[in-house]
Short mmCIF file of C-alpha atoms and ligand atoms in Angstrom, two decimals:
data_model
loop_
_atom_site.label_atom_id
_atom_site.label_comp_id
_atom_site.label_asym_id
_atom_site.label_seq_id
_atom_site.Cartn_x
_atom_site.Cartn_y
_atom_site.Cartn_z
CA MET A 909 30.24 55.19 -156.75
CA GLY A 910 28.73 54.38 -153.35
CA SER A 911 26.29 51.51 -152.94
CA LYS A 912 23.52 53.97 -152.17
CA SER A 913 23.70 55.67 -155.54
CA ARG A 914 24.14 52.35 -157.31
CA SER A 915 20.94 50.93 -155.83
CA ARG A 916 19.07 54.06 -156.81
CA ARG A 917 20.37 53.61 -160.32
CA ASP A 918 19.31 49.98 -160.40
CA LEU A 919 15.87 50.92 -159.14
CA LEU A 920 15.41 53.49 -161.87
CA LYS A 921 16.90 51.14 -164.45
CA GLY A 922 14.33 48.48 -163.68
CA GLY A 923 11.54 50.95 -163.14
CA ALA A 924 10.09 54.01 -164.75
CA LEU A 925 12.92 54.87 -167.12
CA ALA A 926 13.30 51.38 -168.52
CA ALA A 927 9.54 50.97 -168.88
CA GLY A 928 9.29 54.22 -170.82
CA ALA A 929 12.17 53.23 -173.03
CA VAL A 930 10.71 49.80 -173.76
CA ALA A 931 7.41 51.39 -174.74
CA ALA A 932 9.31 53.57 -177.18
CA GLY A 933 11.06 50.54 -178.64
CA THR A 934 14.58 51.19 -177.36
CA THR A 935 16.88 49.84 -174.65
CA VAL A 936 18.48 51.93 -171.96
CA ASP A 937 21.83 50.53 -170.75
CA SER A 938 22.04 52.43 -167.50
CA LEU A 939 20.93 55.62 -165.87
CA THR A 940 24.28 57.22 -166.67
CA SER A 941 23.67 56.82 -170.36
CA ILE A 942 20.38 58.67 -170.27
CA THR A 943 21.15 61.37 -167.70
CA PRO A 944 23.38 64.31 -168.62
CA ALA A 945 26.55 64.42 -166.48
CA SER A 946 25.46 67.77 -165.05
CA ALA A 947 22.25 66.24 -163.66
CA GLN A 948 23.90 63.47 -161.61
CA THR A 949 24.38 63.67 -157.86
CA PRO A 950 28.05 63.26 -156.91
CA ALA A 951 28.66 60.07 -154.89
CA GLY A 952 28.41 60.55 -151.14
CA ALA A 953 27.82 64.29 -151.29
CA ALA A 954 24.70 65.67 -149.64
CA PRO A 955 22.59 67.32 -152.33
CA GLU A 956 22.61 71.09 -152.20
CA LEU A 957 19.17 72.30 -153.16
CA PRO A 958 18.37 76.01 -153.14
CA SER A 959 16.04 77.28 -150.43
CA TYR A 960 13.25 79.76 -150.98
CA ALA A 961 12.53 80.58 -147.36
CA ALA A 962 10.70 83.86 -146.78
CA ASN A 963 12.94 86.96 -146.50
CA SER A 964 16.08 85.13 -147.65
CA ALA A 965 15.37 84.36 -151.31
CA PRO A 966 13.34 85.65 -154.26
CA GLN A 967 9.57 85.46 -153.81
CA ILE A 968 6.79 86.34 -156.21
CA PRO A 969 4.82 89.09 -154.44
CA VAL A 970 1.14 88.33 -154.11
CA SER A 971 -0.71 91.12 -155.87
CA PRO A 972 -4.46 91.58 -156.33
CA ASP A 973 -3.90 90.77 -160.02
CA LEU A 974 -2.27 87.44 -159.20
CA VAL A 975 -5.07 86.65 -156.80
CA SER A 976 -7.75 87.31 -159.41
CA TYR A 977 -6.04 85.91 -162.53
CA GLY A 978 -2.77 83.96 -162.48
CA ALA A 979 0.30 84.60 -164.59
CA ARG A 980 3.16 82.42 -165.78
CA SER A 981 6.65 82.66 -164.31
CA HIS A 982 8.73 85.53 -165.64
CA TYR A 983 11.39 82.92 -166.38
CA VAL A 984 9.15 81.50 -169.11
CA LYS A 985 9.77 83.56 -172.24
CA SER A 986 7.94 81.63 -174.94
CA VAL A 987 5.96 83.98 -177.22
CA ARG A 988 3.95 84.04 -180.42
CA ILE A 989 5.39 85.79 -183.47
CA GLN A 990 3.92 87.55 -186.44
CA GLU A 991 4.16 85.35 -189.51
CA ASP A 992 6.90 86.21 -191.99
CA GLY A 993 6.05 86.80 -195.60
CA ARG A 994 7.01 84.18 -198.14
CA ALA A 995 10.56 85.51 -198.11
CA PRO A 996 12.31 85.09 -194.74
CA GLY A 997 12.40 88.32 -192.72
CA VAL A 998 9.64 90.04 -194.70
CA LEU A 999 6.57 90.60 -192.55
CA ALA A 1000 3.23 89.50 -193.98
CA ARG A 1001 0.67 91.93 -195.35
CA TYR A 1002 -0.61 93.51 -192.14
CA ASN A 1003 2.15 94.53 -189.80
CA ASP A 1004 0.06 96.16 -187.11
CA PHE A 1005 -1.02 93.95 -184.21
CA GLY A 1006 -4.26 95.97 -184.03
CA LEU A 1007 -5.18 94.25 -187.22
CA THR A 1008 -4.95 90.55 -186.64
CA LEU A 1009 -3.03 88.75 -189.29
CA HIS A 1010 -1.24 85.46 -188.98
CA ILE A 1011 0.27 85.06 -185.54
CA GLN A 1012 2.24 81.85 -185.01
CA THR A 1013 2.39 79.65 -181.91
CA PRO A 1014 5.78 78.69 -180.40
CA LEU A 1015 5.58 74.95 -181.17
CA GLN A 1016 9.26 74.50 -180.26
CA ASP A 1017 8.32 75.15 -176.62
CA SER A 1018 4.99 73.29 -176.69
CA ILE A 1019 4.34 70.78 -173.91
CA GLY A 1020 1.64 68.12 -174.04
CA THR A 1021 -1.14 68.57 -176.58
CA ILE A 1022 -3.08 71.68 -175.54
CA GLN A 1023 -2.00 75.12 -176.66
CA ALA A 1024 -2.35 77.66 -173.85
CA SER A 1025 -5.04 80.13 -174.94
CA SER A 1026 -2.57 83.05 -174.84
CA LEU A 1027 -0.30 81.16 -177.25
CA HIS A 1028 -2.94 79.75 -179.64
CA TYR A 1029 -2.15 80.80 -183.20
CA CYS A 1030 -4.36 83.47 -184.68
CA ALA A 1031 -5.43 84.26 -188.22
CA THR A 1032 -7.71 86.80 -189.80
CA THR A 1033 -8.02 86.54 -193.54
CA LYS A 1034 -8.61 90.14 -194.48
CA GLY A 1035 -6.75 91.86 -191.67
CA SER A 1036 -9.68 93.36 -189.82
CA PHE A 1037 -9.56 94.73 -186.28
CA VAL A 1038 -10.67 92.34 -183.55
CA PRO A 1039 -14.26 93.30 -182.75
CA ASP A 1040 -14.94 94.13 -179.08
CA ILE A 1041 -18.24 92.30 -178.65
CA ASP A 1042 -20.46 92.59 -175.55
CA PRO A 1043 -21.72 89.02 -175.10
CA ASP A 1044 -24.95 90.29 -173.50
CA HIS A 1045 -25.84 91.97 -176.78
CA HIS A 1046 -24.48 89.39 -179.18
CA LYS A 1047 -26.95 87.52 -181.39
CA LEU A 1048 -26.62 84.50 -183.65
CA MET A 1049 -29.20 84.38 -186.44
CA ILE A 1050 -30.02 81.14 -188.27
CA ASP A 1051 -32.20 81.53 -191.36
CA GLY A 1052 -32.50 80.43 -194.98
CA LEU A 1053 -33.83 76.94 -195.69
CA VAL A 1054 -35.21 76.27 -192.20
CA ASP A 1055 -38.84 76.06 -191.03
CA ARG A 1056 -38.29 78.29 -187.98
CA PRO A 1057 -35.64 81.01 -188.42
CA ARG A 1058 -34.27 81.89 -184.98
CA ILE A 1059 -32.14 84.50 -183.29
CA PHE A 1060 -30.17 83.11 -180.33
CA SER A 1061 -28.61 85.14 -177.52
CA MET A 1062 -25.54 83.75 -175.75
CA ALA A 1063 -27.81 82.77 -172.85
CA ASP A 1064 -30.08 80.88 -175.29
CA LEU A 1065 -27.09 78.95 -176.69
CA LYS A 1066 -26.01 77.86 -173.22
CA ARG A 1067 -29.42 76.29 -172.50
CA PHE A 1068 -28.83 73.61 -175.15
CA PRO A 1069 -26.90 70.43 -174.28
CA SER A 1070 -23.18 71.17 -174.60
CA VAL A 1071 -20.23 69.19 -175.92
CA THR A 1072 -16.59 69.50 -174.81
CA ARG A 1073 -14.07 68.23 -177.35
CA PHE A 1074 -10.39 68.58 -178.23
CA HIS A 1075 -9.72 69.71 -181.79
CA PHE A 1076 -6.90 71.24 -183.77
CA VAL A 1077 -7.41 74.28 -185.98
CA GLU A 1078 -4.91 74.72 -188.81
CA CYS A 1079 -4.67 77.54 -191.33
CA ILE A 1080 -4.18 76.57 -194.96
CA ALA A 1081 -1.15 78.88 -194.85
CA ASN A 1082 0.52 76.54 -192.35
CA SER A 1083 3.68 75.03 -193.83
CA ALA A 1084 3.63 77.65 -196.57
CA ASN A 1085 6.91 79.04 -195.23
CA ILE A 1086 8.39 75.57 -195.29
CA THR A 1087 11.96 76.68 -195.97
CA HIS A 1088 12.14 79.00 -192.95
CA LYS A 1089 14.27 78.30 -189.90
CA THR A 1090 12.11 77.40 -186.89
CA VAL A 1091 9.16 75.07 -186.37
CA GLN A 1092 7.22 78.14 -185.25
CA GLN A 1093 7.75 79.66 -188.70
CA THR A 1094 7.18 76.48 -190.69
CA HIS A 1095 4.30 74.93 -188.67
CA GLY A 1096 3.14 77.48 -186.07
CA THR A 1097 -0.15 78.34 -187.78
CA CYS A 1098 -1.85 75.36 -186.12
CA SER A 1099 -2.98 74.79 -182.53
CA ASN A 1100 -5.03 72.38 -180.47
CA ALA A 1101 -7.46 73.30 -177.70
CA GLU A 1102 -10.43 72.07 -175.72
CA TRP A 1103 -13.60 73.60 -177.16
CA THR A 1104 -17.01 73.75 -175.48
CA GLY A 1105 -20.28 74.68 -177.12
CA VAL A 1106 -23.46 73.35 -178.69
CA LEU A 1107 -23.43 71.15 -181.79
CA LEU A 1108 -24.60 73.04 -184.87
CA SER A 1109 -26.79 70.01 -185.67
CA THR A 1110 -28.70 70.62 -182.41
CA LEU A 1111 -29.43 74.22 -183.45
CA LEU A 1112 -30.37 73.25 -187.02
CA LYS A 1113 -32.81 70.62 -185.71
CA GLU A 1114 -34.28 73.28 -183.44
CA CYS A 1115 -34.79 75.48 -186.51
CA GLY A 1116 -36.16 72.63 -188.65
CA LEU A 1117 -33.74 71.97 -191.50
CA GLN A 1118 -35.48 71.77 -194.87
CA GLU A 1119 -34.84 68.94 -197.31
CA LYS A 1120 -33.44 71.15 -200.08
CA ALA A 1121 -30.59 72.31 -197.82
CA THR A 1122 -27.15 71.35 -199.19
CA TRP A 1123 -24.78 74.09 -198.01
CA PHE A 1124 -24.66 76.74 -195.31
CA VAL A 1125 -22.94 80.11 -195.19
CA ALA A 1126 -21.39 81.14 -191.86
CA GLU A 1127 -20.55 84.79 -191.31
CA GLY A 1128 -18.56 86.69 -188.68
CA ALA A 1129 -19.54 89.98 -187.04
CA GLU A 1130 -16.37 91.91 -187.81
CA GLU A 1131 -15.91 94.79 -190.24
CA VAL A 1132 -15.11 92.60 -193.25
CA LYS A 1133 -17.47 89.77 -192.22
CA GLY A 1134 -15.34 86.71 -192.76
CA ALA A 1135 -17.71 84.21 -194.34
CA SER A 1136 -17.37 80.68 -195.69
CA THR A 1137 -19.63 78.16 -197.41
CA LEU A 1138 -19.74 74.68 -195.92
CA PRO A 1139 -21.53 71.43 -196.79
CA ILE A 1140 -24.66 70.76 -194.71
CA ASN A 1141 -23.59 67.15 -194.01
CA LYS A 1142 -20.58 68.54 -192.14
CA ALA A 1143 -22.97 70.74 -190.11
CA MET A 1144 -25.03 67.67 -189.19
CA ASN A 1145 -21.89 65.70 -188.28
CA ASP A 1146 -19.51 67.38 -185.83
CA VAL A 1147 -19.47 71.19 -186.20
CA ILE A 1148 -19.50 73.00 -182.84
CA VAL A 1149 -20.89 76.47 -182.12
CA ALA A 1150 -18.23 77.07 -179.46
CA TYR A 1151 -18.20 79.62 -176.65
CA GLY A 1152 -15.61 77.97 -174.39
CA MET A 1153 -11.89 77.32 -174.82
CA ASN A 1154 -9.54 75.61 -172.37
CA GLY A 1155 -11.87 76.08 -169.42
CA GLU A 1156 -12.89 79.70 -169.93
CA PRO A 1157 -14.75 81.82 -172.49
CA LEU A 1158 -13.11 82.16 -175.93
CA ARG A 1159 -10.41 84.84 -176.20
CA PRO A 1160 -11.30 87.84 -178.44
CA GLN A 1161 -8.63 86.81 -180.97
CA GLN A 1162 -10.23 83.35 -181.08
CA GLY A 1163 -13.73 84.72 -181.79
CA PHE A 1164 -15.29 85.84 -178.48
CA PRO A 1165 -18.09 85.33 -177.66
CA VAL A 1166 -18.85 82.52 -180.14
CA ARG A 1167 -17.27 80.79 -183.14
CA LEU A 1168 -17.56 77.73 -185.33
CA ILE A 1169 -15.24 74.80 -184.80
CA VAL A 1170 -15.23 72.69 -187.95
CA PRO A 1171 -13.14 69.66 -186.92
CA GLY A 1172 -10.48 68.56 -189.40
CA PHE A 1173 -11.28 71.20 -192.04
CA GLU A 1174 -9.02 74.04 -193.14
CA GLY A 1175 -8.80 76.81 -190.54
CA ILE A 1176 -10.67 79.36 -192.60
CA PHE A 1177 -13.99 77.57 -192.02
CA ASN A 1178 -13.80 78.02 -188.25
CA ILE A 1179 -15.73 81.31 -188.41
CA LYS A 1180 -14.99 83.58 -185.45
CA TRP A 1181 -17.34 86.20 -183.92
CA LEU A 1182 -20.12 84.07 -185.43
CA GLN A 1183 -23.23 86.13 -186.14
CA HIS A 1184 -25.17 84.56 -188.98
CA ILE A 1185 -25.75 81.12 -190.45
CA LYS A 1186 -27.77 80.96 -193.62
CA VAL A 1187 -28.84 77.57 -194.96
CA VAL A 1188 -28.81 77.47 -198.77
CA ASP A 1189 -29.18 75.03 -201.65
CA GLN A 1190 -26.10 75.93 -203.66
CA TYR A 1191 -22.42 76.62 -203.17
CA GLN A 1192 -21.76 80.33 -202.69
CA LEU A 1193 -18.56 82.27 -203.14
CA ASN A 1194 -17.90 84.49 -200.13
CA MET A 1195 -15.19 86.76 -198.86
CA ASN A 1196 -13.19 83.79 -197.55
CA ASP A 1197 -14.04 81.37 -200.34
CA PHE A 1198 -13.12 83.56 -203.27
CA GLY A 1199 -9.49 83.41 -204.27
CA HIS A 1200 -8.68 81.09 -201.41
CA LEU A 1201 -10.33 77.81 -202.23
CA ARG A 1202 -10.96 75.75 -205.28
CA ARG A 1203 -13.88 77.39 -207.01
CA GLU A 1204 -15.43 74.41 -208.69
CA GLU A 1205 -18.53 73.33 -206.80
CA THR A 1206 -18.29 69.57 -207.27
CA THR A 1207 -14.70 69.34 -206.06
CA ALA A 1208 -14.76 72.26 -203.61
CA SER A 1209 -15.62 70.34 -200.47
CA LEU A 1210 -13.35 67.38 -201.29
CA GLY A 1211 -10.25 69.41 -200.58
CA TYR A 1212 -11.39 70.86 -197.26
CA THR A 1213 -9.96 68.21 -194.95
CA TRP A 1214 -6.42 68.03 -193.55
CA GLY A 1215 -4.71 64.69 -194.23
CA PRO A 1216 -2.50 62.94 -191.66
CA LYS A 1217 0.30 65.21 -190.52
CA SER A 1218 3.02 65.38 -187.89
CA ILE A 1219 5.91 67.58 -186.90
CA ILE A 1220 8.91 67.07 -184.64
CA THR A 1221 8.96 69.99 -182.18
CA PHE A 1222 12.15 68.84 -180.42
CA PRO A 1223 14.81 68.81 -181.69
CA SER A 1224 13.78 71.35 -184.32
CA GLY A 1225 15.24 74.22 -186.34
CA THR A 1226 17.76 76.50 -184.52
CA GLN A 1227 17.78 74.31 -181.39
CA LYS A 1228 20.98 72.56 -180.36
CA LEU A 1229 21.73 69.18 -178.79
CA PRO A 1230 24.24 70.08 -176.05
CA GLU A 1231 26.06 66.72 -175.95
CA HIS A 1232 25.99 63.13 -177.21
CA GLY A 1233 23.54 60.78 -175.48
CA TRP A 1234 19.88 60.05 -174.99
CA TYR A 1235 17.11 62.42 -176.09
CA GLU A 1236 13.40 62.07 -176.55
CA ILE A 1237 12.50 63.12 -180.05
CA THR A 1238 9.02 64.55 -179.56
CA GLY A 1239 6.34 66.25 -181.57
CA LEU A 1240 2.68 66.45 -182.50
CA ALA A 1241 0.59 64.32 -184.85
CA TRP A 1242 -2.95 64.84 -186.13
CA SER A 1243 -5.37 64.14 -188.96
CA GLY A 1244 -8.54 65.75 -190.24
CA ASN A 1245 -9.82 62.26 -191.14
CA GLY A 1246 -10.04 61.05 -187.53
CA ALA A 1247 -7.68 59.84 -184.82
CA VAL A 1248 -3.97 59.14 -185.21
CA ARG A 1249 -3.29 55.40 -185.36
CA LYS A 1250 0.50 55.37 -185.52
CA VAL A 1251 3.47 57.72 -185.59
CA GLU A 1252 6.88 56.65 -186.84
CA VAL A 1253 10.21 58.43 -186.48
CA SER A 1254 13.22 58.11 -188.76
CA THR A 1255 16.72 59.24 -187.75
CA ASP A 1256 18.37 58.27 -191.05
CA ASN A 1257 16.60 60.49 -193.58
CA GLY A 1258 13.62 58.17 -194.06
CA GLN A 1259 15.51 54.91 -194.76
CA THR A 1260 14.26 53.13 -191.63
CA TRP A 1261 11.30 53.94 -189.41
CA HIS A 1262 10.65 53.26 -185.71
CA GLU A 1263 7.26 53.32 -184.05
CA ALA A 1264 6.96 56.19 -181.58
CA GLU A 1265 5.15 56.12 -178.25
CA LEU A 1266 1.79 57.93 -178.31
CA LYS A 1267 1.27 59.98 -175.15
CA GLY A 1268 -2.30 59.37 -174.09
CA ILE A 1269 -5.24 58.20 -176.15
CA PRO A 1270 -5.37 59.71 -179.64
CA LEU A 1271 -8.59 61.69 -180.11
CA PRO A 1272 -10.29 62.30 -183.47
CA LYS A 1273 -9.20 65.45 -185.31
CA ALA A 1274 -6.97 66.49 -182.43
CA HIS A 1275 -3.26 66.70 -181.66
CA THR A 1276 -1.52 63.66 -180.19
CA ARG A 1277 1.91 64.03 -178.59
CA PHE A 1278 4.47 61.39 -179.59
CA GLY A 1279 7.93 60.53 -178.32
CA TYR A 1280 10.82 58.34 -179.40
CA MET A 1281 13.90 57.73 -177.24
CA TRP A 1282 17.04 58.12 -179.32
CA LYS A 1283 20.74 57.99 -178.57
CA TRP A 1284 22.66 60.55 -180.57
CA GLU A 1285 26.31 59.52 -181.07
CA GLY A 1286 27.36 62.76 -182.72
CA GLU A 1287 26.70 61.72 -186.30
CA GLU A 1288 25.30 64.09 -188.92
CA CYS A 1289 21.74 62.97 -189.63
CA VAL A 1290 18.23 63.90 -190.78
CA ILE A 1291 15.27 63.17 -188.50
CA MET A 1292 11.61 63.13 -189.52
CA SER A 1293 8.21 61.80 -188.42
CA ARG A 1294 5.18 60.45 -190.23
CA THR A 1295 1.59 59.75 -189.16
CA THR A 1296 -0.80 57.01 -190.18
CA ASP A 1297 -4.39 57.88 -189.29
CA GLU A 1298 -7.29 55.60 -188.41
CA THR A 1299 -8.44 55.49 -192.05
CA GLY A 1300 -5.03 53.99 -192.95
CA VAL A 1301 -3.77 57.03 -194.86
CA ILE A 1302 -0.02 57.70 -194.39
CA GLN A 1303 1.54 61.16 -194.31
CA PRO A 1304 3.41 61.62 -197.64
CA THR A 1305 6.90 62.90 -198.32
CA ARG A 1306 7.25 66.20 -200.14
CA GLN A 1307 8.59 64.33 -203.15
CA GLU A 1308 5.53 62.05 -203.19
CA VAL A 1309 3.18 65.05 -203.11
CA ALA A 1310 4.99 66.68 -206.04
CA LYS A 1311 4.85 63.41 -207.97
CA ALA A 1312 1.11 62.99 -207.28
CA LEU A 1313 0.53 66.53 -208.56
CA GLY A 1314 2.71 65.86 -211.60
CA VAL A 1315 5.11 68.74 -210.94
CA PRO A 1316 8.91 68.58 -210.67
CA TYR A 1317 10.23 68.54 -207.10
CA ALA A 1318 12.31 71.45 -205.84
CA PRO A 1319 13.16 72.42 -202.24
CA ASN A 1320 10.81 75.41 -202.33
CA PHE A 1321 7.96 73.27 -203.78
CA ARG A 1322 4.63 74.26 -202.25
CA PRO A 1323 1.43 72.32 -202.94
CA PRO A 1324 -1.54 74.54 -203.80
CA GLY A 1325 -3.91 73.36 -201.04
CA THR A 1326 -3.36 71.80 -197.64
CA ASN A 1327 0.27 70.80 -197.12
CA ASN A 1328 0.59 67.77 -194.85
CA SER A 1329 3.96 66.52 -196.10
CA ILE A 1330 6.81 65.15 -193.96
CA MET A 1331 9.17 67.74 -192.46
CA PRO A 1332 12.87 66.83 -192.12
CA TRP A 1333 15.26 68.43 -189.59
CA LYS A 1334 19.01 68.18 -190.14
CA ILE A 1335 21.34 67.64 -187.18
CA ALA A 1336 24.96 68.72 -187.68
CA LYS A 1337 28.00 67.16 -185.97
CA ASP A 1338 28.04 69.98 -183.40
CA GLY A 1339 24.41 69.22 -182.48
CA SER A 1340 22.86 72.24 -184.17
CA VAL A 1341 19.51 71.65 -185.85
CA SER A 1342 18.41 73.25 -189.12
CA ASN A 1343 15.72 72.96 -191.76
CA GLY A 1344 16.28 69.68 -193.61
CA ILE A 1345 14.67 70.85 -196.83
CA VAL A 1346 17.07 73.62 -197.77
N1 LIG B 561 -14.92 85.97 -188.81
C1 LIG B 561 -13.76 85.44 -189.17
N2 LIG B 561 -13.49 84.16 -188.85
C2 LIG B 561 -12.31 83.59 -189.19
C3 LIG B 561 -11.35 84.34 -189.89
C4 LIG B 561 -11.64 85.67 -190.24
O1 LIG B 561 -10.85 86.39 -190.85
N3 LIG B 561 -12.85 86.20 -189.84
N4 LIG B 561 -10.13 83.73 -190.22
C5 LIG B 561 -10.17 82.29 -190.40
C6 LIG B 561 -8.86 81.69 -190.59
S1 LIG B 561 -8.09 82.02 -192.05
C7 LIG B 561 -8.35 80.79 -189.70
S2 LIG B 561 -6.95 79.91 -190.11
C8 LIG B 561 -8.96 80.56 -188.36
C9 LIG B 561 -7.96 80.84 -187.28
O2 LIG B 561 -8.50 80.63 -186.00
P1 LIG B 561 -7.71 81.18 -184.73
O3 LIG B 561 -7.38 82.63 -184.99
O4 LIG B 561 -8.57 80.99 -183.54
O5 LIG B 561 -6.44 80.38 -184.63
O6 LIG B 561 -10.10 81.38 -188.16
C10 LIG B 561 -10.92 81.56 -189.29
N5 LIG B 561 -12.08 82.29 -188.86
MO1 LIG B 562 -6.34 80.70 -192.30
#
C-alpha cells in the first residue's frame, strides 16, 4: 500500500466513518474492514472512472415528457406488488388493478423515511374502482351536530391555514401475511409521506361544533362509499383534511383531490376521496366499520391506535449478504402513540440488544429510519429490531402478544387487531436471509 492511500484511509478512519460507527455504538478497525474488496482503489493505479461525454456514451434523451414531469432511471426497478392472499402465491380477493385492492410498497428498497408517491401502498376495502374526480367540481359537506352546516369547494379548503406534517398510514392487514418471504409481503401495507391540508378542527370550528357531538362519520365519494366512524376528540386533535402529498396534489389512488389523514390510527380511517363528514352523538356502524373493527362502542376506539413498531428492511427476506464484513442493519420505526424514543437491534435472536442510531429527528406518528453497524463473521443468526416510543411502550415479541391474549403461540399466530410485534429475519451461513418465524 502506498503512503497516499494509507493517509486517505487514516483520514476516513478518524473522520466520517468512525464518527458514524461510534454513534451506532460500534468500533471500526480500519477502512479495509468496512469496505468491500471490490470497492477499494488498487495502490498506485490511477482510478478508471467511466465517462459519459456526449456522442460517446449512453445519454438519456431529453423529451418533452421529461421536461414537463421527471422520471426515475430505467436502472431502478423497484415496484409495488399486489398483496398475496393469506396463503403464499394466492392473490387477494380483487385481482384486477382497475379495482384497487391491497398494493404493497417495496420496503426492501426503501431509502430514508418518505415513500415516493408512486410507491406508496394502496388499499381499498371493498375493491371499488378509483373515482376520477374533477377537483373543480368536488365538494366536501360537513353537517350533523354543527350550528352552520357547510359545503366546501377545494378552493374554499385552501383558503384556511394549512399544516404540513409527516405521518405514516398503515392498513390493519399489514403483517397479516407474516409468514411470507419478503418484507414487502410481510410489512408493505404501510407507508410514510408528507401530507398538507387543513386541520379538521379548523373546519369544525368554522361550522360551530355542538356540545352533544361525540363521534363523526367520514365518507368517501366512490361507488361503495368507504365510511368510518371516529371519535370527535380525535377530530379536534390532529386529523388533517389533506389535499397535498410529497409536494404535489394527492395521487388518485391516495384519494385525490382530498382525504382524511388520521395520524397513528388504523389505515381504514384515513378516508380517501372525502366527500362528507357528519357529526353525530353515537357510534355508527358503517361499510368500513362493520366486520372489520371491534363492534362494542365502549372499547371500539381504544383499539384504533398502532403501538410501537419497527421492521428491518435490510437485510430482509430473500436478500443475500455477499461476503463477511461490515453492514448497516437498517429499517423503519414508528408508533401511533407519538414519536419514536429508541430503537434497539439484536443479532442473536433477542438475547442481547444494541441501541441503533436514529437518522434525523423522530417525528410524532411518522416513520423514523434507524441504522446499526454490524460485522457479520459468517455465523448463522437471527436479527430483529424493537421500538420504544415516547410514552415508554416497548414493541412486544410475537410470543408476548400471544401470552397477553391468552392463546397458545404458533408460528402462524395472528393477533386479531393491529399487529405490531417484533419481526425476526434469519441469516444462513451462506448469507441468505429468510423469514425468521417459519
Ligand atoms: N373512501 C375510501 N377511503 C379509504 C378506503 C376505501 O376503501 N375507501 N380504504 C382505507 C384503507 S383500508 C386504508 S388501509 C387506507 C389506505 O390508504 P392509501 O391507499 O393511501 O395507502 O385508506 C383508507 N381509506
Ligand atoms: Mo386497510
